[in-house]
Amino acid sequence: MYLADRSAPAGEKPAPARGAVRASAVAPTVLALGTVSLITDISSEMVTAVLPLYLIAGLGLSPLGFGALDGVYNGVSALVQLTGGHLADRVRNHKLIAGIGYGLSALCKPLLLFAHSLGPISVILTLERTGKGLRTAPRDALISLSTPPELQGRAFGVHRAMDTTGALLGPLAAFLILSVAADGYDAVFGVSACVAALGVVVLMLFVPSGAGGTRPRPRPLPPRPPRPRAPGDDGEEGAAPAAERPAPVRLRDALGLLRRPRLRNLAICAVLLGLTTVSDAFVYLLLQRRTGIGDQWFPLLPIGTAAVFLLLAVPAGALADRIGRRTVFLTGHALLLAGYALLLWAPDQPALPYLVLALHGMFYAATDGVLPAAVAATVPAELRATGLALVGTGQALARFGCSLAFGAAWTLWGTGPALAAAAAGLLCCAAVAGFVLRPAAVPDAALPDPNRTGSP
């Protein structure tokens, strides 16, 4: 399905009974990857929850410096996504590349115990984001390839809900550790390293290998008699014809994906909206300064976002499958714009932090799983990880630019003008995205099936 689709393509078999749909809605591969993401996110969010405060209050980093570091933190991940996606498609082993990414991130966590200055911390965070970039596209490809096209919004919603459970528990664990440990930051980093190692173990033991995860394999054909050997024929007897062998994935094939109008439109809109999406760390710092929340409560702010995301990720994904991904995706950005407006102009009331965090979580529920589900519906199976990486890289690089620009604007103009500029930009980019992602003039039934291997 594309972002604007409202129904399955013409010619599909009638939908199965409600009970059958529910039984097959979530593949075991999705649940296993969700568990890995849950554990890994506990580890990552423990660090992320304390990092802004640690760098700004502990090491004295300026908002501009933090914006540069936060941009690099996300930009490295974005660039490596292309490598991870292409390698996963090329070697046809998505689990292997995802495992390397998870392993690299886990190895970086204990190194934070020995880094107490900005330089070493920057190097470690860069390596950790390299691991994230390697694993993201292969992981999402495994989810997509193990799920029927009409249920992918729901599948990504389930995965993101489990992932967000980790994002919910991570800051809570960091808060508890900081409140009881004498050397709180080192204790957070140490526990985070142990949890990350557990996530790698679960991936190796419970996630099936192969590009298709648990997708049922076709029934093998009965054996054919060996073909006669022609003079000069050096091929092996009984070998599969060349036409039946999957062609190797080349870099040219990956770049050629951008010639697909639907994928190109999704990539353009992801970049435009990413350019005006203020990073989570800045949102929490702005909320703290606006409401006067104490430093000891700062690690709990991501919990508000994660709790709402957790509650709404699956319903939002199912709703996108039913009414159209374009509507849900754009609604999510409208909710983010409302959160910016509250930070700028709402009266300072006790409910303000709860409202902003609720809107922030609703934004992620309506966009984080919906975008990859839409991308997966436009890309052939043999290039699935590459297509997801192309759009993810564009979005992450745009957010890298936004972090740099917002940090500079905060330093030069102050928080109010900086956020007002971001809100104005988001409004304009959302209007452009609404036009670019309008329903296609060509019916889906007339377009090639992107889930069929070898489609152009």
Coordinates of C-alpha atoms in Angstrom, one line a residue:
M1 CA 0.0 0.0 0.0
Y2 CA 1.1 3.6 -0.6
L3 CA 0.5 6.4 1.8
A4 CA -2.8 7.3 0.1
D5 CA -4.1 3.8 -0.3
R6 CA -7.4 2.9 1.4
S7 CA -7.9 -0.7 0.2
A8 CA -6.1 -3.7 -1.0
P9 CA -5.1 -3.9 -4.7
A10 CA -7.7 -5.1 -7.1
G11 CA -7.7 -8.8 -7.8
E12 CA -6.7 -9.9 -4.2
K13 CA -8.6 -12.7 -2.6
P14 CA -11.3 -11.7 -0.2
A15 CA -10.1 -10.9 3.3
P16 CA -10.2 -13.9 5.7
A17 CA -12.4 -14.1 8.7
R18 CA -11.7 -11.7 11.6
G19 CA -10.2 -14.4 13.7
A20 CA -7.9 -15.6 11.0
V21 CA -6.6 -12.0 10.4
R22 CA -5.9 -11.6 14.1
A23 CA -4.1 -14.9 14.3
S24 CA -1.8 -14.0 11.4
A25 CA -1.4 -10.3 12.1
V26 CA 1.9 -10.6 13.9
A27 CA 4.6 -13.0 12.7
P28 CA 6.9 -14.7 15.2
T29 CA 9.8 -12.8 13.6
V30 CA 8.1 -9.5 14.5
L31 CA 7.7 -10.5 18.1
A32 CA 11.3 -11.7 18.4
L33 CA 12.7 -8.5 16.8
G34 CA 10.4 -6.5 19.1
T35 CA 11.9 -8.3 22.1
V36 CA 15.4 -7.5 20.9
S37 CA 14.4 -3.8 20.3
L38 CA 12.8 -3.7 23.8
I39 CA 15.9 -4.9 25.5
T40 CA 18.2 -2.7 23.4
D41 CA 16.1 0.4 23.9
I42 CA 16.3 0.0 27.7
S43 CA 20.0 0.1 27.3
S44 CA 20.1 3.0 24.8
E45 CA 17.5 5.2 26.5
M46 CA 19.2 4.8 29.9
V47 CA 22.1 6.7 28.3
T48 CA 20.1 9.0 26.2
A49 CA 18.0 10.1 29.2
V50 CA 21.0 11.4 31.1
L51 CA 23.2 12.5 28.2
P52 CA 21.9 16.1 27.7
L53 CA 22.1 16.9 31.4
Y54 CA 25.5 15.2 31.7
L55 CA 27.0 17.1 28.7
I56 CA 25.5 20.5 29.4
A57 CA 25.4 20.6 33.2
G58 CA 28.3 18.2 33.9
L59 CA 30.7 19.0 31.1
G60 CA 29.6 22.6 30.5
L61 CA 28.7 22.1 26.8
S62 CA 26.9 25.0 25.1
P63 CA 23.5 24.5 23.3
L64 CA 25.4 25.0 20.0
G65 CA 27.9 22.4 20.9
F66 CA 25.2 20.0 22.1
G67 CA 23.3 20.6 18.8
A68 CA 26.4 19.7 16.8
L69 CA 27.0 16.6 18.9
D70 CA 23.4 15.6 18.7
G71 CA 23.4 16.1 14.9
V72 CA 26.5 14.0 14.5
Y73 CA 25.0 11.4 16.8
N74 CA 22.1 11.1 14.4
G75 CA 23.9 11.9 11.1
V76 CA 26.4 9.1 11.4
S77 CA 23.5 6.6 11.9
A78 CA 21.9 8.0 8.8
L79 CA 24.9 7.6 6.6
V80 CA 25.6 4.1 7.7
Q81 CA 22.0 3.0 7.1
L82 CA 22.7 3.0 3.4
T83 CA 25.6 0.6 3.9
G84 CA 23.6 -1.7 6.2
G85 CA 20.6 -1.8 3.9
H86 CA 22.7 -2.5 0.8
L87 CA 24.9 -5.2 2.5
A88 CA 21.8 -7.0 3.9
D89 CA 20.3 -7.2 0.4
R90 CA 23.6 -8.1 -1.2
V91 CA 24.5 -11.0 1.1
R92 CA 20.8 -12.0 1.5
N93 CA 21.2 -12.3 5.3
H94 CA 19.4 -9.5 7.1
K95 CA 19.9 -11.1 10.5
L96 CA 23.7 -11.2 10.1
I97 CA 24.0 -7.5 9.3
A98 CA 21.5 -6.5 12.0
G99 CA 23.5 -8.7 14.5
I100 CA 26.7 -6.9 13.6
G101 CA 25.0 -3.6 14.3
Y102 CA 23.5 -4.6 17.6
G103 CA 26.8 -6.1 18.6
L104 CA 28.8 -2.9 17.8
S105 CA 26.4 -0.8 19.8
A106 CA 26.6 -3.1 22.8
L107 CA 30.4 -3.0 22.7
C108 CA 30.4 0.8 22.9
K109 CA 28.3 1.0 26.1
P110 CA 31.1 -0.1 28.6
L111 CA 33.5 2.3 27.0
L112 CA 31.5 5.2 28.4
L113 CA 32.8 4.3 31.8
F114 CA 36.2 5.4 30.8
A115 CA 35.4 8.5 28.9
H116 CA 35.0 11.7 30.9
S117 CA 35.7 14.4 28.3
L118 CA 33.9 15.5 25.2
G119 CA 36.4 14.1 22.6
P120 CA 36.3 10.4 23.7
I121 CA 32.5 10.6 24.3
S122 CA 32.0 11.9 20.8
V123 CA 34.0 9.0 19.3
I124 CA 32.1 6.4 21.4
L125 CA 28.7 7.9 20.5
T126 CA 29.7 7.9 16.8
L127 CA 30.6 4.2 16.9
E128 CA 27.4 3.4 18.8
R129 CA 25.3 5.2 16.2
T130 CA 27.2 3.3 13.5
G131 CA 25.8 0.1 15.0
K132 CA 22.3 1.6 15.0
G133 CA 22.7 2.6 11.4
L134 CA 23.8 -0.9 10.4
R135 CA 20.9 -2.7 12.1
T136 CA 17.9 -0.4 11.3
A137 CA 17.2 -1.2 7.6
P138 CA 17.9 -5.0 7.9
R139 CA 15.6 -5.2 11.0
D140 CA 12.8 -3.3 9.3
A141 CA 13.2 -5.5 6.2
L142 CA 12.8 -8.6 8.3
I143 CA 9.6 -7.2 9.7
S144 CA 8.3 -6.3 6.2
L145 CA 9.2 -9.6 4.5
S146 CA 7.6 -11.7 7.3
T147 CA 4.2 -9.8 7.1
P148 CA 1.5 -9.7 4.4
P149 CA 1.4 -6.2 2.7
E150 CA -2.1 -5.4 4.0
L151 CA -1.0 -5.9 7.6
Q152 CA 2.4 -4.1 7.6
G153 CA 1.2 -1.0 9.3
R154 CA 0.0 -3.1 12.2
A155 CA 3.2 -5.2 12.3
F156 CA 5.4 -2.1 12.4
G157 CA 3.1 -0.7 15.1
V158 CA 3.6 -3.8 17.2
H159 CA 7.3 -3.6 16.8
R160 CA 7.4 0.1 17.6
A161 CA 5.2 -0.5 20.7
M162 CA 7.6 -3.1 22.0
D163 CA 10.6 -0.9 21.1
T164 CA 8.9 2.0 23.0
T165 CA 8.4 -0.2 26.0
G166 CA 12.1 -0.2 26.3
A167 CA 12.2 3.5 25.7
L168 CA 9.7 3.8 28.6
L169 CA 11.7 1.5 31.0
G170 CA 15.2 2.9 30.1
P171 CA 14.7 6.5 31.5
L172 CA 12.9 5.0 34.6
A173 CA 15.9 2.7 35.2
A174 CA 18.3 5.7 34.8
F175 CA 16.2 7.7 37.3
L176 CA 16.3 5.0 39.9
I177 CA 20.0 4.4 39.4
L178 CA 20.8 8.1 39.7
S179 CA 18.8 8.3 42.9
V180 CA 20.5 5.4 44.7
A181 CA 24.1 5.2 43.3
A182 CA 26.9 7.3 44.6
D183 CA 28.5 7.7 41.2
G184 CA 25.3 7.8 39.3
Y185 CA 26.4 8.4 35.7
D186 CA 29.0 5.6 35.7
A187 CA 26.4 3.2 37.3
V188 CA 23.9 4.1 34.5
F189 CA 26.6 3.4 31.8
G190 CA 27.6 0.1 33.4
V191 CA 24.1 -1.3 33.7
S192 CA 23.3 -0.1 30.2
A193 CA 26.3 -2.2 28.9
C194 CA 24.9 -5.4 30.5
V195 CA 21.4 -4.9 29.1
A196 CA 22.8 -4.3 25.6
A197 CA 24.7 -7.6 25.7
L198 CA 21.4 -9.4 26.6
G199 CA 19.7 -8.0 23.6
V200 CA 22.4 -9.4 21.3
V201 CA 22.0 -12.8 22.9
V202 CA 18.2 -12.8 22.3
L203 CA 18.8 -11.8 18.6
M204 CA 21.2 -14.7 18.0
L205 CA 18.9 -17.3 19.7
F206 CA 15.4 -16.3 18.7
V207 CA 15.4 -14.4 15.4
P208 CA 15.4 -16.7 12.4
S209 CA 18.0 -16.3 9.7
G210 CA 17.2 -15.4 6.1
A211 CA 15.6 -12.4 4.4
G212 CA 12.1 -13.7 4.8
G213 CA 12.1 -14.5 8.5
T214 CA 9.2 -16.8 9.2
R215 CA 7.5 -16.2 5.9
P216 CA 6.1 -19.6 4.6
R217 CA 8.3 -21.0 1.8
P218 CA 6.7 -22.3 -1.4
R219 CA 6.2 -26.1 -1.7
P220 CA 9.1 -27.6 -3.6
L221 CA 8.4 -28.9 -7.1
P222 CA 8.8 -32.6 -7.9
P223 CA 12.3 -33.5 -9.1
R224 CA 12.9 -33.3 -12.8
P225 CA 15.0 -35.8 -14.8
P226 CA 18.5 -34.4 -15.5
R227 CA 18.7 -32.6 -18.8
P228 CA 20.9 -34.1 -21.6
R229 CA 24.4 -32.7 -21.7
A230 CA 25.1 -30.8 -24.8
P231 CA 28.5 -30.7 -26.4
G232 CA 30.6 -28.0 -24.7
D233 CA 28.2 -27.7 -21.8
D234 CA 30.2 -27.3 -18.7
G235 CA 27.3 -26.6 -16.4
E236 CA 26.5 -29.0 -13.5
E237 CA 24.0 -31.7 -14.2
G238 CA 20.6 -30.7 -12.7
A239 CA 21.7 -27.2 -11.9
A240 CA 19.1 -24.5 -11.9
P241 CA 18.8 -22.4 -15.0
A242 CA 20.4 -19.0 -14.8
A243 CA 16.9 -17.4 -15.1
E244 CA 15.8 -19.0 -11.8
R245 CA 18.8 -17.9 -9.8
P246 CA 18.4 -14.5 -8.1
A247 CA 20.5 -11.8 -9.7
P248 CA 23.1 -10.2 -7.5
V249 CA 22.1 -6.9 -6.0
R250 CA 24.3 -4.1 -7.4
L251 CA 24.8 -0.6 -6.1
R252 CA 23.3 0.6 -9.4
D253 CA 20.1 -1.2 -8.6
A254 CA 19.9 0.4 -5.2
L255 CA 20.3 3.9 -6.7
G256 CA 17.8 3.1 -9.4
L257 CA 15.1 2.8 -6.7
L258 CA 14.9 6.6 -6.7
R259 CA 13.5 6.5 -10.2
R260 CA 10.3 5.0 -8.7
P261 CA 8.0 8.1 -8.3
R262 CA 6.3 6.8 -5.2
L263 CA 9.5 6.0 -3.3
R264 CA 11.0 9.3 -4.5
N265 CA 8.0 11.3 -3.2
L266 CA 8.2 9.5 0.1
A267 CA 11.9 10.3 0.4
I268 CA 11.4 14.0 -0.5
C269 CA 8.7 14.4 2.1
A270 CA 10.7 12.6 4.8
V271 CA 13.6 15.0 4.2
L272 CA 11.4 18.1 4.2
L273 CA 9.7 17.2 7.4
G274 CA 12.9 16.0 9.0
L275 CA 14.4 19.5 8.4
T276 CA 11.9 21.0 10.8
T277 CA 11.6 18.2 13.4
V278 CA 13.4 19.4 16.5
S279 CA 15.3 16.5 18.2
D280 CA 13.8 14.9 21.3
A281 CA 16.7 16.1 23.5
F282 CA 16.0 19.8 22.6
V283 CA 12.2 19.3 23.2
Y284 CA 12.9 18.1 26.7
L285 CA 15.4 20.8 27.4
L286 CA 12.9 23.4 26.2
L287 CA 10.2 21.9 28.3
Q288 CA 12.4 22.0 31.4
R289 CA 13.3 25.6 30.9
R290 CA 9.8 26.6 30.2
T291 CA 8.3 24.9 33.2
G292 CA 11.2 24.9 35.7
I293 CA 11.3 21.1 36.1
G294 CA 14.2 20.1 38.5
D295 CA 17.3 18.4 37.2
Q296 CA 16.5 15.3 39.2
W297 CA 13.2 14.8 37.3
F298 CA 14.7 15.4 33.8
P299 CA 15.4 11.7 33.0
L300 CA 11.6 11.1 33.5
L301 CA 10.5 13.4 30.7
P302 CA 11.1 10.8 27.9
I303 CA 8.8 8.4 29.8
G304 CA 5.8 10.7 29.0
T305 CA 6.5 10.5 25.3
A306 CA 7.2 6.8 25.4
A307 CA 4.1 6.0 27.4
V308 CA 1.8 7.6 24.8
F309 CA 3.7 6.1 21.9
L310 CA 3.4 2.7 23.5
L311 CA -0.4 3.0 23.9
L312 CA -1.1 4.3 20.4
A313 CA 1.5 2.7 18.1
V314 CA -0.5 -0.4 17.3
P315 CA -3.9 1.4 16.9
A316 CA -2.2 4.1 14.8
G317 CA -0.6 1.4 12.5
A318 CA -3.9 -0.5 12.1
L319 CA -5.7 2.8 11.4
A320 CA -3.2 3.6 8.7
D321 CA -3.7 0.3 7.1
R322 CA -7.5 0.9 7.1
I323 CA -8.0 4.6 6.2
G324 CA -4.7 5.4 4.4
R325 CA -1.2 6.0 5.6
R326 CA -1.0 9.6 4.1
T327 CA -3.8 10.8 6.5
V328 CA -2.3 9.3 9.6
F329 CA 1.3 10.4 8.7
L330 CA 0.3 14.0 8.1
T331 CA -1.9 14.1 11.2
G332 CA 1.1 13.1 13.3
H333 CA 3.0 16.1 12.1
A334 CA 0.0 18.3 12.8
L335 CA 0.1 17.0 16.4
L336 CA 3.8 17.8 16.6
L337 CA 3.1 21.3 15.4
A338 CA 0.5 21.7 18.2
G339 CA 3.1 20.7 20.7
Y340 CA 5.5 23.4 19.4
A341 CA 2.6 25.9 19.8
L342 CA 2.0 24.9 23.4
L343 CA 5.7 25.4 24.2
L344 CA 5.6 28.8 22.6
W345 CA 2.4 30.4 23.6
A346 CA 0.4 28.3 26.1
P347 CA 0.0 29.7 29.7
D348 CA 2.4 28.2 32.3
Q349 CA 0.0 25.7 33.8
P350 CA 0.7 22.5 35.7
A351 CA -0.8 20.5 32.9
L352 CA 1.5 21.9 30.2
P353 CA 4.3 19.3 30.5
Y354 CA 1.7 16.5 30.3
L355 CA 0.1 18.0 27.2
V356 CA 3.4 18.6 25.4
L357 CA 4.6 15.1 26.1
A358 CA 1.3 13.5 25.1
L359 CA 1.4 15.3 21.7
H360 CA 5.0 14.3 21.3
G361 CA 4.1 10.7 21.8
M362 CA 1.1 10.9 19.5
F363 CA 3.4 12.3 16.8
Y364 CA 5.7 9.3 17.0
A365 CA 2.8 6.8 17.1
A366 CA 1.4 8.2 13.9
T367 CA 4.7 8.4 11.9
D368 CA 7.4 6.1 13.2
G369 CA 5.9 2.9 12.0
V370 CA 3.7 4.3 9.2
L371 CA 6.5 5.6 7.1
P372 CA 8.5 2.3 6.8
A373 CA 5.2 0.5 6.1
A374 CA 4.5 2.8 3.2
V375 CA 8.1 2.5 1.9
A376 CA 8.0 -1.3 2.1
A377 CA 4.9 -1.2 -0.2
T378 CA 6.8 0.5 -3.0
V379 CA 10.0 -1.5 -3.0
P380 CA 10.7 -5.0 -4.5
A381 CA 11.4 -7.7 -1.9
E382 CA 15.1 -8.2 -3.1
L383 CA 15.8 -4.5 -2.4
R384 CA 13.6 -4.0 0.6
A385 CA 16.4 -3.2 3.1
T386 CA 18.0 -0.8 0.6
G387 CA 14.7 1.1 -0.1
L388 CA 14.1 1.5 3.7
A389 CA 17.6 2.7 4.2
L390 CA 17.3 5.3 1.4
V391 CA 14.3 7.0 3.0
G392 CA 15.6 6.5 6.5
T393 CA 18.9 8.1 5.6
G394 CA 17.3 11.1 4.0
Q395 CA 15.1 11.6 7.1
A396 CA 18.0 11.2 9.5
L397 CA 20.3 13.5 7.6
A398 CA 17.6 16.1 7.6
R399 CA 17.2 15.8 11.3
F400 CA 21.0 16.2 11.6
G401 CA 20.7 19.5 9.8
C402 CA 17.8 20.5 12.0
S403 CA 19.9 19.8 15.2
L404 CA 22.7 22.0 13.9
A405 CA 20.4 24.8 12.8
F406 CA 18.3 24.7 16.0
G407 CA 21.4 24.7 18.2
A408 CA 22.8 27.7 16.4
A409 CA 19.4 29.5 16.5
W410 CA 19.1 28.9 20.2
T411 CA 22.6 30.3 20.8
L412 CA 22.0 33.4 18.6
W413 CA 18.4 34.2 19.1
G414 CA 17.2 32.4 22.2
T415 CA 14.7 29.5 22.6
G416 CA 11.5 31.3 21.6
P417 CA 12.6 32.6 18.2
A418 CA 14.4 29.3 17.4
L419 CA 11.3 27.2 18.1
A420 CA 9.0 29.7 16.3
A421 CA 11.2 29.3 13.2
A422 CA 11.0 25.5 13.4
A423 CA 7.2 25.6 13.8
A424 CA 6.8 27.9 10.8
G425 CA 9.0 25.6 8.7
L426 CA 7.1 22.5 9.8
L427 CA 3.8 24.1 8.8
C428 CA 5.1 24.9 5.3
C429 CA 6.8 21.5 4.8
A430 CA 3.7 19.7 6.0
A431 CA 1.6 21.6 3.4
V432 CA 4.1 20.6 0.7
A433 CA 4.1 17.0 1.8
G434 CA 0.3 16.9 1.7
F435 CA 0.4 17.9 -1.9
V436 CA 3.2 15.6 -3.0
L437 CA 1.6 12.6 -1.2
R438 CA -1.8 13.2 -2.7
P439 CA -3.6 10.1 -4.0
A440 CA -2.0 8.8 -7.2
A441 CA -3.7 9.4 -10.5
V442 CA -2.9 5.8 -11.6
P443 CA -4.8 3.1 -9.8
D444 CA -2.7 0.7 -7.8
A445 CA -4.0 -2.3 -9.8
A446 CA -2.2 -0.8 -12.9
L447 CA 1.1 -0.5 -11.2
P448 CA 3.7 -3.3 -10.8
D449 CA 3.5 -5.4 -7.6
P450 CA 6.5 -4.2 -5.5
N451 CA 6.3 -7.4 -3.4
R452 CA 7.0 -9.6 -6.4
T453 CA 10.7 -10.4 -6.9
G454 CA 12.0 -9.0 -10.2
S455 CA 9.4 -6.3 -10.6
P456 CA 10.7 -3.3 -12.4

